Amino acid sequence: RADAGPAVARPQLQADLGLSVIGVSWEAPVAPQFALGVEVALFGTYFLPVFNRGDNVVGIGAGLRPTWFAHDDERGLYVTPYARLVGVEGSRDGARGTGMAYALGAFVGWAFEATERLDVRVGGGVQYLLFHIDTERGPLSASTPFVALDLVIGLRR
């Protein structure tokens, strides 16, 4: 790539393969070193019962993901706060319930160029998960911080 010159930030279609989501997002540069992503994702808290931190719910939601990059070419160190709103459902002893879940968090990680058009980001951080759903057999709930893992594969235009 030395003869091609420096990479220029471009919009990306992304696959978000994090701990609590599998999603598709569109991210576009909004200023030097800053990009904004809008996402639609499948969401799940399958991991919370294992650590006695809440119940397992699943759903579909949307989120925003602004990202700051240490470099104009969107490589290297990045910081990403995010917010998601998700319609979820779950069951307790056969009684189903639906409601809304909220996820707020932030990642710090490393972005690198896998190919000329393919970027990969790997990071970690913390998220806060919140939901409360009443069912006939008791509530499904979580109000907890938890580790957040970030894996994003982006296809540049």
PDB file of C-alpha atoms in Angstrom:
ATOM      1  CA  ARG A   1       0.000   0.000   0.000  1.00  0.00           C
ATOM      2  CA  ALA A   2       2.978   2.354   0.199  1.00  0.00           C
ATOM      3  CA  ASP A   3       2.478   3.383  -3.433  1.00  0.00           C
ATOM      4  CA  ALA A   4      -1.292   3.875  -2.996  1.00  0.00           C
ATOM      5  CA  GLY A   5      -0.898   6.713  -0.486  1.00  0.00           C
ATOM      6  CA  PRO A   6      -2.616   7.019   2.862  1.00  0.00           C
ATOM      7  CA  ALA A   7      -6.018   5.431   3.406  1.00  0.00           C
ATOM      8  CA  VAL A   8      -8.990   7.782   3.402  1.00  0.00           C
ATOM      9  CA  ALA A   9     -11.936   7.313   5.733  1.00  0.00           C
ATOM     10  CA  ARG A  10     -14.935   5.982   3.781  1.00  0.00           C
ATOM     11  CA  PRO A  11     -18.413   4.703   4.696  1.00  0.00           C
ATOM     12  CA  GLN A  12     -18.642   1.063   5.718  1.00  0.00           C
ATOM     13  CA  LEU A  13     -21.221  -1.680   5.799  1.00  0.00           C
ATOM     14  CA  GLN A  14     -20.396  -3.557   9.000  1.00  0.00           C
ATOM     15  CA  ALA A  15     -21.039  -6.857  10.731  1.00  0.00           C
ATOM     16  CA  ASP A  16     -21.111  -6.335  14.522  1.00  0.00           C
ATOM     17  CA  LEU A  17     -20.280  -9.608  16.245  1.00  0.00           C
ATOM     18  CA  GLY A  18     -20.166  -8.544  19.891  1.00  0.00           C
ATOM     19  CA  LEU A  19     -20.939 -10.430  23.091  1.00  0.00           C
ATOM     20  CA  SER A  20     -24.618  -9.438  23.259  1.00  0.00           C
ATOM     21  CA  VAL A  21     -25.362  -8.664  19.579  1.00  0.00           C
ATOM     22  CA  ILE A  22     -25.117  -9.904  16.032  1.00  0.00           C
ATOM     23  CA  GLY A  23     -25.906  -6.919  13.887  1.00  0.00           C
ATOM     24  CA  VAL A  24     -25.577  -5.038  10.647  1.00  0.00           C
ATOM     25  CA  SER A  25     -24.641  -1.377  10.662  1.00  0.00           C
ATOM     26  CA  TRP A  26     -23.850   1.499   8.359  1.00  0.00           C
ATOM     27  CA  GLU A  27     -21.020   3.759   9.481  1.00  0.00           C
ATOM     28  CA  ALA A  28     -19.935   7.006   7.859  1.00  0.00           C
ATOM     29  CA  PRO A  29     -17.238   9.556   8.682  1.00  0.00           C
ATOM     30  CA  VAL A  30     -18.737  12.750  10.151  1.00  0.00           C
ATOM     31  CA  ALA A  31     -15.502  14.662  10.916  1.00  0.00           C
ATOM     32  CA  PRO A  32     -11.782  13.935  10.892  1.00  0.00           C
ATOM     33  CA  GLN A  33     -11.192  11.009  13.269  1.00  0.00           C
ATOM     34  CA  PHE A  34     -14.943  10.603  13.980  1.00  0.00           C
ATOM     35  CA  ALA A  35     -17.559   8.284  12.490  1.00  0.00           C
ATOM     36  CA  LEU A  36     -21.172   7.507  13.354  1.00  0.00           C
ATOM     37  CA  GLY A  37     -22.765   4.102  12.941  1.00  0.00           C
ATOM     38  CA  VAL A  38     -26.457   3.150  12.960  1.00  0.00           C
ATOM     39  CA  GLU A  39     -27.209  -0.491  13.662  1.00  0.00           C
ATOM     40  CA  VAL A  40     -29.971  -3.098  13.606  1.00  0.00           C
ATOM     41  CA  ALA A  41     -29.158  -6.197  15.646  1.00  0.00           C
ATOM     42  CA  LEU A  42     -30.265  -9.439  17.211  1.00  0.00           C
ATOM     43  CA  PHE A  43     -29.705  -9.113  20.956  1.00  0.00           C
ATOM     44  CA  GLY A  44     -29.367 -11.712  23.674  1.00  0.00           C
ATOM     45  CA  THR A  45     -28.380 -12.018  27.308  1.00  0.00           C
ATOM     46  CA  TYR A  46     -27.636 -15.766  27.270  1.00  0.00           C
ATOM     47  CA  PHE A  47     -24.505 -15.123  29.363  1.00  0.00           C
ATOM     48  CA  LEU A  48     -26.154 -13.335  32.319  1.00  0.00           C
ATOM     49  CA  PRO A  49     -27.647 -16.424  34.062  1.00  0.00           C
ATOM     50  CA  VAL A  50     -24.256 -18.177  33.945  1.00  0.00           C
ATOM     51  CA  PHE A  51     -22.799 -15.414  36.136  1.00  0.00           C
ATOM     52  CA  ASN A  52     -25.981 -14.898  38.208  1.00  0.00           C
ATOM     53  CA  ARG A  53     -26.281 -11.329  36.822  1.00  0.00           C
ATOM     54  CA  GLY A  54     -29.782 -11.507  35.306  1.00  0.00           C
ATOM     55  CA  ASP A  55     -32.133 -13.461  33.091  1.00  0.00           C
ATOM     56  CA  ASN A  56     -31.876 -14.612  29.491  1.00  0.00           C
ATOM     57  CA  VAL A  57     -33.920 -12.580  26.996  1.00  0.00           C
ATOM     58  CA  VAL A  58     -33.665 -12.223  23.224  1.00  0.00           C
ATOM     59  CA  GLY A  59     -34.883  -9.616  20.780  1.00  0.00           C
ATOM     60  CA  ILE A  60     -34.311  -7.226  17.914  1.00  0.00           C
ATOM     61  CA  GLY A  61     -33.251  -3.643  18.336  1.00  0.00           C
ATOM     62  CA  ALA A  62     -31.402  -0.635  17.043  1.00  0.00           C
ATOM     63  CA  GLY A  63     -28.430   1.352  18.212  1.00  0.00           C
ATOM     64  CA  LEU A  64     -26.063   4.240  17.672  1.00  0.00           C
ATOM     65  CA  ARG A  65     -22.322   3.905  17.764  1.00  0.00           C
ATOM     66  CA  PRO A  66     -20.131   7.022  17.509  1.00  0.00           C
ATOM     67  CA  THR A  67     -16.427   6.225  17.164  1.00  0.00           C
ATOM     68  CA  TRP A  68     -13.299   8.284  17.740  1.00  0.00           C
ATOM     69  CA  PHE A  69     -10.143   7.128  15.993  1.00  0.00           C
ATOM     70  CA  ALA A  70      -6.620   8.119  17.015  1.00  0.00           C
ATOM     71  CA  HIS A  71      -5.740   8.550  13.313  1.00  0.00           C
ATOM     72  CA  ASP A  72      -7.521  10.145  10.342  1.00  0.00           C
ATOM     73  CA  ASP A  73      -7.334   6.880   8.382  1.00  0.00           C
ATOM     74  CA  GLU A  74      -9.446   5.064  11.043  1.00  0.00           C
ATOM     75  CA  ARG A  75      -6.656   2.641  11.906  1.00  0.00           C
ATOM     76  CA  GLY A  76      -5.095   1.931  15.276  1.00  0.00           C
ATOM     77  CA  LEU A  77      -6.622   2.934  18.598  1.00  0.00           C
ATOM     78  CA  TYR A  78     -10.370   3.622  18.720  1.00  0.00           C
ATOM     79  CA  VAL A  79     -12.934   4.466  21.405  1.00  0.00           C
ATOM     80  CA  THR A  80     -16.621   3.703  20.873  1.00  0.00           C
ATOM     81  CA  PRO A  81     -19.480   4.503  23.221  1.00  0.00           C
ATOM     82  CA  TYR A  82     -22.810   2.983  22.192  1.00  0.00           C
ATOM     83  CA  ALA A  83     -26.496   2.879  23.069  1.00  0.00           C
ATOM     84  CA  ARG A  84     -29.081   0.249  22.086  1.00  0.00           C
ATOM     85  CA  LEU A  85     -32.841  -0.002  22.533  1.00  0.00           C
ATOM     86  CA  VAL A  86     -34.205  -3.515  22.068  1.00  0.00           C
ATOM     87  CA  GLY A  87     -37.635  -5.154  22.089  1.00  0.00           C
ATOM     88  CA  VAL A  88     -37.073  -8.408  23.985  1.00  0.00           C
ATOM     89  CA  GLU A  89     -38.925 -11.505  25.088  1.00  0.00           C
ATOM     90  CA  GLY A  90     -38.212 -14.310  27.489  1.00  0.00           C
ATOM     91  CA  SER A  91     -39.891 -16.910  29.647  1.00  0.00           C
ATOM     92  CA  ARG A  92     -39.965 -17.984  33.271  1.00  0.00           C
ATOM     93  CA  ASP A  93     -41.194 -21.542  33.894  1.00  0.00           C
ATOM     94  CA  GLY A  94     -43.138 -21.516  30.614  1.00  0.00           C
ATOM     95  CA  ALA A  95     -44.729 -18.071  31.116  1.00  0.00           C
ATOM     96  CA  ARG A  96     -43.649 -15.673  28.366  1.00  0.00           C
ATOM     97  CA  GLY A  97     -43.262 -11.936  28.594  1.00  0.00           C
ATOM     98  CA  THR A  98     -42.138  -9.059  26.403  1.00  0.00           C
ATOM     99  CA  GLY A  99     -40.629  -5.672  27.108  1.00  0.00           C
ATOM    100  CA  MET A 100     -37.797  -3.283  26.341  1.00  0.00           C
ATOM    101  CA  ALA A 101     -34.100  -3.683  27.114  1.00  0.00           C
ATOM    102  CA  TYR A 102     -31.478  -0.969  27.179  1.00  0.00           C
ATOM    103  CA  ALA A 103     -27.748  -1.410  26.691  1.00  0.00           C
ATOM    104  CA  LEU A 104     -25.193   1.347  27.174  1.00  0.00           C
ATOM    105  CA  GLY A 105     -21.479   0.801  26.972  1.00  0.00           C
ATOM    106  CA  ALA A 106     -18.089   1.691  25.601  1.00  0.00           C
ATOM    107  CA  PHE A 107     -15.210  -0.114  23.930  1.00  0.00           C
ATOM    108  CA  VAL A 108     -11.534   0.620  23.544  1.00  0.00           C
ATOM    109  CA  GLY A 109      -9.803  -1.343  20.850  1.00  0.00           C
ATOM    110  CA  TRP A 110      -7.633  -1.572  17.779  1.00  0.00           C
ATOM    111  CA  ALA A 111      -8.772  -1.090  14.173  1.00  0.00           C
ATOM    112  CA  PHE A 112      -6.725  -2.530  11.362  1.00  0.00           C
ATOM    113  CA  GLU A 113      -6.916  -2.961   7.618  1.00  0.00           C
ATOM    114  CA  ALA A 114      -7.281  -6.630   6.631  1.00  0.00           C
ATOM    115  CA  THR A 115      -7.426  -5.806   2.903  1.00  0.00           C
ATOM    116  CA  GLU A 116      -7.852  -2.622   0.877  1.00  0.00           C
ATOM    117  CA  ARG A 117     -11.644  -2.781   1.382  1.00  0.00           C
ATOM    118  CA  LEU A 118     -11.977  -4.846   4.578  1.00  0.00           C
ATOM    119  CA  ASP A 119     -11.403  -3.457   8.078  1.00  0.00           C
ATOM    120  CA  VAL A 120     -11.452  -5.336  11.385  1.00  0.00           C
ATOM    121  CA  ARG A 121     -11.892  -3.901  14.885  1.00  0.00           C
ATOM    122  CA  VAL A 122     -11.246  -5.814  18.068  1.00  0.00           C
ATOM    123  CA  GLY A 123     -11.881  -4.322  21.475  1.00  0.00           C
ATOM    124  CA  GLY A 124     -13.160  -4.695  24.973  1.00  0.00           C
ATOM    125  CA  GLY A 125     -14.981  -2.594  27.504  1.00  0.00           C
ATOM    126  CA  VAL A 126     -17.980  -2.460  29.762  1.00  0.00           C
ATOM    127  CA  GLN A 127     -21.733  -2.336  29.177  1.00  0.00           C
ATOM    128  CA  TYR A 128     -24.748  -1.733  31.388  1.00  0.00           C
ATOM    129  CA  LEU A 129     -27.791  -3.934  30.690  1.00  0.00           C
ATOM    130  CA  LEU A 130     -31.246  -3.008  31.962  1.00  0.00           C
ATOM    131  CA  PHE A 131     -34.664  -4.657  31.533  1.00  0.00           C
ATOM    132  CA  HIS A 132     -37.659  -5.737  33.615  1.00  0.00           C
ATOM    133  CA  ILE A 133     -40.413  -7.941  32.193  1.00  0.00           C
ATOM    134  CA  ASP A 134     -43.374  -9.203  34.198  1.00  0.00           C
ATOM    135  CA  THR A 135     -44.634 -12.718  33.513  1.00  0.00           C
ATOM    136  CA  GLU A 136     -47.330 -14.804  35.208  1.00  0.00           C
ATOM    137  CA  ARG A 137     -44.577 -16.745  36.981  1.00  0.00           C
ATOM    138  CA  GLY A 138     -42.384 -13.858  38.086  1.00  0.00           C
ATOM    139  CA  PRO A 139     -40.193 -11.194  36.568  1.00  0.00           C
ATOM    140  CA  LEU A 140     -37.336 -11.446  34.117  1.00  0.00           C
ATOM    141  CA  SER A 141     -34.829  -8.742  34.850  1.00  0.00           C
ATOM    142  CA  ALA A 142     -31.307  -7.427  34.789  1.00  0.00           C
ATOM    143  CA  SER A 143     -29.760  -4.206  35.990  1.00  0.00           C
ATOM    144  CA  THR A 144     -26.068  -4.872  35.818  1.00  0.00           C
ATOM    145  CA  PRO A 145     -22.721  -3.842  34.442  1.00  0.00           C
ATOM    146  CA  PHE A 146     -21.008  -6.555  32.444  1.00  0.00           C
ATOM    147  CA  VAL A 147     -17.938  -7.029  30.275  1.00  0.00           C
ATOM    148  CA  ALA A 148     -18.339  -5.996  26.616  1.00  0.00           C
ATOM    149  CA  LEU A 149     -16.461  -7.582  23.721  1.00  0.00           C
ATOM    150  CA  ASP A 150     -16.231  -5.908  20.324  1.00  0.00           C
ATOM    151  CA  LEU A 151     -15.600  -7.529  16.948  1.00  0.00           C
ATOM    152  CA  VAL A 152     -16.571  -5.490  13.901  1.00  0.00           C
ATOM    153  CA  ILE A 153     -15.851  -6.422  10.308  1.00  0.00           C
ATOM    154  CA  GLY A 154     -16.332  -3.512   7.938  1.00  0.00           C
ATOM    155  CA  LEU A 155     -16.557  -3.468   4.158  1.00  0.00           C
ATOM    156  CA  ARG A 156     -15.472  -0.061   2.801  1.00  0.00           C
ATOM    157  CA  ARG A 157     -17.123   1.429  -0.236  1.00  0.00           C
TER     158      ARG A 157
END
